[in-house]
Tab-separated table of C-alpha atoms in Angstrom:
chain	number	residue	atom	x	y	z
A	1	UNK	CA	85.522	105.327	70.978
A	2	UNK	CA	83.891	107.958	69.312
A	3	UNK	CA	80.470	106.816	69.796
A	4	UNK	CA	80.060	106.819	73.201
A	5	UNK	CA	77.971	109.787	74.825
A	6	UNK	CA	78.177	108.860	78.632
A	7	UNK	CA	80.934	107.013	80.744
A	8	UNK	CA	80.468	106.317	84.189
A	9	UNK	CA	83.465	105.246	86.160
A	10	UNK	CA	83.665	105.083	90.416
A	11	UNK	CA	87.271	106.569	91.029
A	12	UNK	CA	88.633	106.678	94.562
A	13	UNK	CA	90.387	109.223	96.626
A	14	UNK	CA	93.127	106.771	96.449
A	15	UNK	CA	93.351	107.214	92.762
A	16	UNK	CA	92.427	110.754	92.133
A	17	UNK	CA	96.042	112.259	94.372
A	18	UNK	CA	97.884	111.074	91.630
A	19	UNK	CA	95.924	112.045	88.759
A	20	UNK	CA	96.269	115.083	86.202
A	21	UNK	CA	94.346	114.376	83.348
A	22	UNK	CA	90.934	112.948	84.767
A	23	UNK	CA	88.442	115.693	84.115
A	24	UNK	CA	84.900	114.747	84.363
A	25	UNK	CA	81.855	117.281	83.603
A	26	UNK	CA	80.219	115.712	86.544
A	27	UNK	CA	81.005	114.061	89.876
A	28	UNK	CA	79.775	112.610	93.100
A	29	UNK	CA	81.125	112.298	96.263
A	30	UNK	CA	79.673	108.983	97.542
A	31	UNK	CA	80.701	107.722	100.726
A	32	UNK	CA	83.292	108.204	102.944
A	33	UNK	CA	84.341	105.350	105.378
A	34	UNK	CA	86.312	104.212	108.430
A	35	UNK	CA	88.113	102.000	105.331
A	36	UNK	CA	89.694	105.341	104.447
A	37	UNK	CA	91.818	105.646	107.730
A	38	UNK	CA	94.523	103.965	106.297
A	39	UNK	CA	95.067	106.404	103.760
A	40	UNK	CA	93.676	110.005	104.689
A	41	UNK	CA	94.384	109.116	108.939
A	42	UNK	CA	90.915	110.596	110.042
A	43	UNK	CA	87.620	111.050	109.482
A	44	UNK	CA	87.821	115.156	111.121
A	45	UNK	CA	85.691	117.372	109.151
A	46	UNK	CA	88.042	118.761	106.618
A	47	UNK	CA	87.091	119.687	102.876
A	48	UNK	CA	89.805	120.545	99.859
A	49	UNK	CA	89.082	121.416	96.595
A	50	UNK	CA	92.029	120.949	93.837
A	51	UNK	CA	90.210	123.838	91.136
A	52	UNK	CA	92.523	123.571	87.607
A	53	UNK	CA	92.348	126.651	85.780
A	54	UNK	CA	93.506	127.274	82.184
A	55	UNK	CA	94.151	123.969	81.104
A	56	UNK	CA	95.687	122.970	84.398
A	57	UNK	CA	98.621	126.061	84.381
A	58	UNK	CA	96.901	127.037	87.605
A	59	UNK	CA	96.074	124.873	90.174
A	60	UNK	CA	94.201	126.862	93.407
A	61	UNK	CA	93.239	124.046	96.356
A	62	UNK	CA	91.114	125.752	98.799
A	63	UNK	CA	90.618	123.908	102.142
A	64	UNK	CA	89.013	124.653	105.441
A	65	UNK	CA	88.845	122.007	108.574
A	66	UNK	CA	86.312	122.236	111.204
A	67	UNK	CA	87.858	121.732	114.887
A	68	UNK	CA	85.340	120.924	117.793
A	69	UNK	CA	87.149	119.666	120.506
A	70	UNK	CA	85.579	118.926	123.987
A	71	UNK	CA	86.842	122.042	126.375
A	72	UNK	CA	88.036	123.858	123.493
A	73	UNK	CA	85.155	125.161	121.724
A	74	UNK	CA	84.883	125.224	117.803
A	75	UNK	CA	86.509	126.346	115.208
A	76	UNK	CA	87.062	126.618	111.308
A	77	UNK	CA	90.317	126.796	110.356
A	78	UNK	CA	90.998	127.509	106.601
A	79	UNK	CA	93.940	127.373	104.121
A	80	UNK	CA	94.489	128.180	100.666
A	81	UNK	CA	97.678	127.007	97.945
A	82	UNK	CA	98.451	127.297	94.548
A	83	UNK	CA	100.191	125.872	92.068
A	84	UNK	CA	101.562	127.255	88.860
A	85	UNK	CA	103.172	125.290	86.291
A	86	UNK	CA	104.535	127.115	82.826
A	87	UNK	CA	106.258	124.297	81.525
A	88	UNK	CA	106.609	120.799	82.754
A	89	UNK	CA	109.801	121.245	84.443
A	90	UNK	CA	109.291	124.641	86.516
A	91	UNK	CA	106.514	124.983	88.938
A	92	UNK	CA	105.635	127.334	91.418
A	93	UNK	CA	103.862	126.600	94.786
A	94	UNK	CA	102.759	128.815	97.628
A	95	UNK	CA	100.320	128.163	100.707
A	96	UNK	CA	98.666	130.146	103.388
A	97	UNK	CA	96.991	128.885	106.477
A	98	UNK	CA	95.689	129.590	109.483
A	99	UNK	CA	96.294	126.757	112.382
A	100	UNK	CA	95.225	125.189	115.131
A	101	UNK	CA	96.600	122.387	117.845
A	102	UNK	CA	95.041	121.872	120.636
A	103	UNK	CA	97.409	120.403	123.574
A	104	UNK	CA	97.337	116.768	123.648
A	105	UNK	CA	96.631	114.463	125.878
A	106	UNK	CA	99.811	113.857	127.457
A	107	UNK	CA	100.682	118.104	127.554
A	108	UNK	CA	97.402	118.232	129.666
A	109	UNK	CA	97.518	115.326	132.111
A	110	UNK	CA	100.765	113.608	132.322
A	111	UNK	CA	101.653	112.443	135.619
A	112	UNK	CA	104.066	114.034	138.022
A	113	UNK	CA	106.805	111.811	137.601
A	114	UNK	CA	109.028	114.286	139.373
A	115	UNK	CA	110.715	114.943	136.507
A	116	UNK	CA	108.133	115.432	133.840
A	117	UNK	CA	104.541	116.309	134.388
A	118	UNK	CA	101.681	117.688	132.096
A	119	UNK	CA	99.529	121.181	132.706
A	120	UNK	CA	96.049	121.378	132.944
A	121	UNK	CA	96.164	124.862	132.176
A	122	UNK	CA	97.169	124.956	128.347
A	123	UNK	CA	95.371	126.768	125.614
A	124	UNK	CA	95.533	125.586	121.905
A	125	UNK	CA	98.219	126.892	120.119
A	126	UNK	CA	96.916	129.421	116.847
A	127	UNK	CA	99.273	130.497	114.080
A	128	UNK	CA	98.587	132.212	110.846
A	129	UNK	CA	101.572	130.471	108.458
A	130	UNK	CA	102.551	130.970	104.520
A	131	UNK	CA	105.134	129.510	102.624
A	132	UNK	CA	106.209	130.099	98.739
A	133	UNK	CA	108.686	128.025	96.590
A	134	UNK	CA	109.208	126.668	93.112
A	135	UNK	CA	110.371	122.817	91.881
A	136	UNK	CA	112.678	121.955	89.060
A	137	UNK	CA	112.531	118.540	87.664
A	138	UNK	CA	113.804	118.057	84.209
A	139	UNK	CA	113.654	114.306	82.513
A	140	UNK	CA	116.138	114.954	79.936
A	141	UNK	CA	119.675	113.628	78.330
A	142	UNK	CA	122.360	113.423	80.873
A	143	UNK	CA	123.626	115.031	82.994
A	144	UNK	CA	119.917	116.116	83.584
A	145	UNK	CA	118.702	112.533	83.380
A	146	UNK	CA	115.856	112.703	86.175
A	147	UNK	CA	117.372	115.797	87.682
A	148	UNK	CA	115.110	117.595	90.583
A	149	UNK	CA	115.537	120.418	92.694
A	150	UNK	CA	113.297	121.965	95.251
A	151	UNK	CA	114.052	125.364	97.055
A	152	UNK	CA	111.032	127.225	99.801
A	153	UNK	CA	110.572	129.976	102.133
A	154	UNK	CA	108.471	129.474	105.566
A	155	UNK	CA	107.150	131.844	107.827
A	156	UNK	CA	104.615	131.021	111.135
A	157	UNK	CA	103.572	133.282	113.399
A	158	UNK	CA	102.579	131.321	116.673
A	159	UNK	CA	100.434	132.456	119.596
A	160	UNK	CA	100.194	130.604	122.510
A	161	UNK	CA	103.161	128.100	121.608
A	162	UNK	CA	103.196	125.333	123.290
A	163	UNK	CA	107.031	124.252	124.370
A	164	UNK	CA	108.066	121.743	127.124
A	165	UNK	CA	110.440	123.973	129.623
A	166	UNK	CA	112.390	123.509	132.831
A	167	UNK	CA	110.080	124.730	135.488
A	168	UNK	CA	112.293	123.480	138.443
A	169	UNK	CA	116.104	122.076	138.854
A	170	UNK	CA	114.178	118.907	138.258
A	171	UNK	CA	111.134	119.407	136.226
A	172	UNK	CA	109.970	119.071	133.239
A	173	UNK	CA	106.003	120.715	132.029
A	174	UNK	CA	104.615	122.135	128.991
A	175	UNK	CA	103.720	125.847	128.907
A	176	UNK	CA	102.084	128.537	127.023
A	177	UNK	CA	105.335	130.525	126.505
A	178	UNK	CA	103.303	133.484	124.197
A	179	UNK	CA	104.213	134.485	120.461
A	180	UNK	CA	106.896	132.919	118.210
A	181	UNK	CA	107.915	132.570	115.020
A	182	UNK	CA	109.296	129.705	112.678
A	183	UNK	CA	110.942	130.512	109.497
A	184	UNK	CA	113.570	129.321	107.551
A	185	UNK	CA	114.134	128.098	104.009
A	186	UNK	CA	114.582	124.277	102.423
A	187	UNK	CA	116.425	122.831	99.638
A	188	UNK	CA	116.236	119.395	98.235
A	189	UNK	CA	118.027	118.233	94.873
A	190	UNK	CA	117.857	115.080	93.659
């Protein structure tokens, strides 16, 4: 009603990734909690901002994720996307990101199975990677009754990839095989 000053509401993270109109002058970020696992997967050090500008046409969601990993060092690795939306039916998206895996577990110390082994001797893979698209959805009279179509570009530029490779007539081990690059294009309709 009109005659209310002050509403305060707890929201969750499990609420707010679907919502577009929610728009409070204030917030708080109050806990976060192994309970959230199930959802978000981890507990890493990773922040994202979703930061709606004129009236929600632009949508910038800067993000950075601290990596310390034991034998690897530290790191901050940081990304950036946007979102542009002219009308409710065409929307633009882009990304850009640096990234980081370290080798896993297995990569590092599988046993020598004589066929497949792990190597010690990895170093994390790094990439710097961008992509840039745009989404059609329309909701209209048939034929464009829920009608959606996706298209993207992708581009990653890999140092240090990390690729499982034929080392002997018989053997199988992960390696540091230097630079590479991923790119490629998608295309969904629906």
């Amino acid at each position: 009603t009109d005659d209310v000053d002050v509403v305060v509401a707890e929201v969750s993270s499990f609420q707010l990734v679907f919502t577009e109109v929610f728009r409070p002058r204030a917030a708080a970020w109050l806990n976060v909690g192994a309970d959230h696992l199930d959802w978000h997967g981890t507990l890493d050090a990773y922040v994202q901002d979703d930061v709606r500008l004129f009236e929600g046409l632009l949508r910038l969601l800067p993000g950075v994720r601290y990596d310390a990993t034991q034998g690897f060092g530290e790191r901050f690795v940081p990304r950036i996307g946007a979102v542009l939306e002219p009308w409710r039916w065409l929307r633009f998206k882009g990304n850009l990101e640096r990234a980081y895996r370290v080798p896993s577990f297995d990569e590092l110390y599988f046993p020598n199975e004589g066929f497949l082994r792990g190597n010690p001797g990895l170093v994390p893979e790094q990439a710097v990677a961008w992509d840039a698209g745009f989404a059609l959805a329309f909701a209209g009279p048939w034929p464009f009754d829920r009608f959606s179509f996706e298209a993207a570009y992708f581009d990653s530029d890999i140092e240090n990839s990390i690729v499982f490779v034929l080392i002997s007539p018989f053997t199988v081990a992960p390696v540091n095989t230097g630079p590479a690059r991923s790119r490629g294009a998608t295309a969904r309709a629906h």
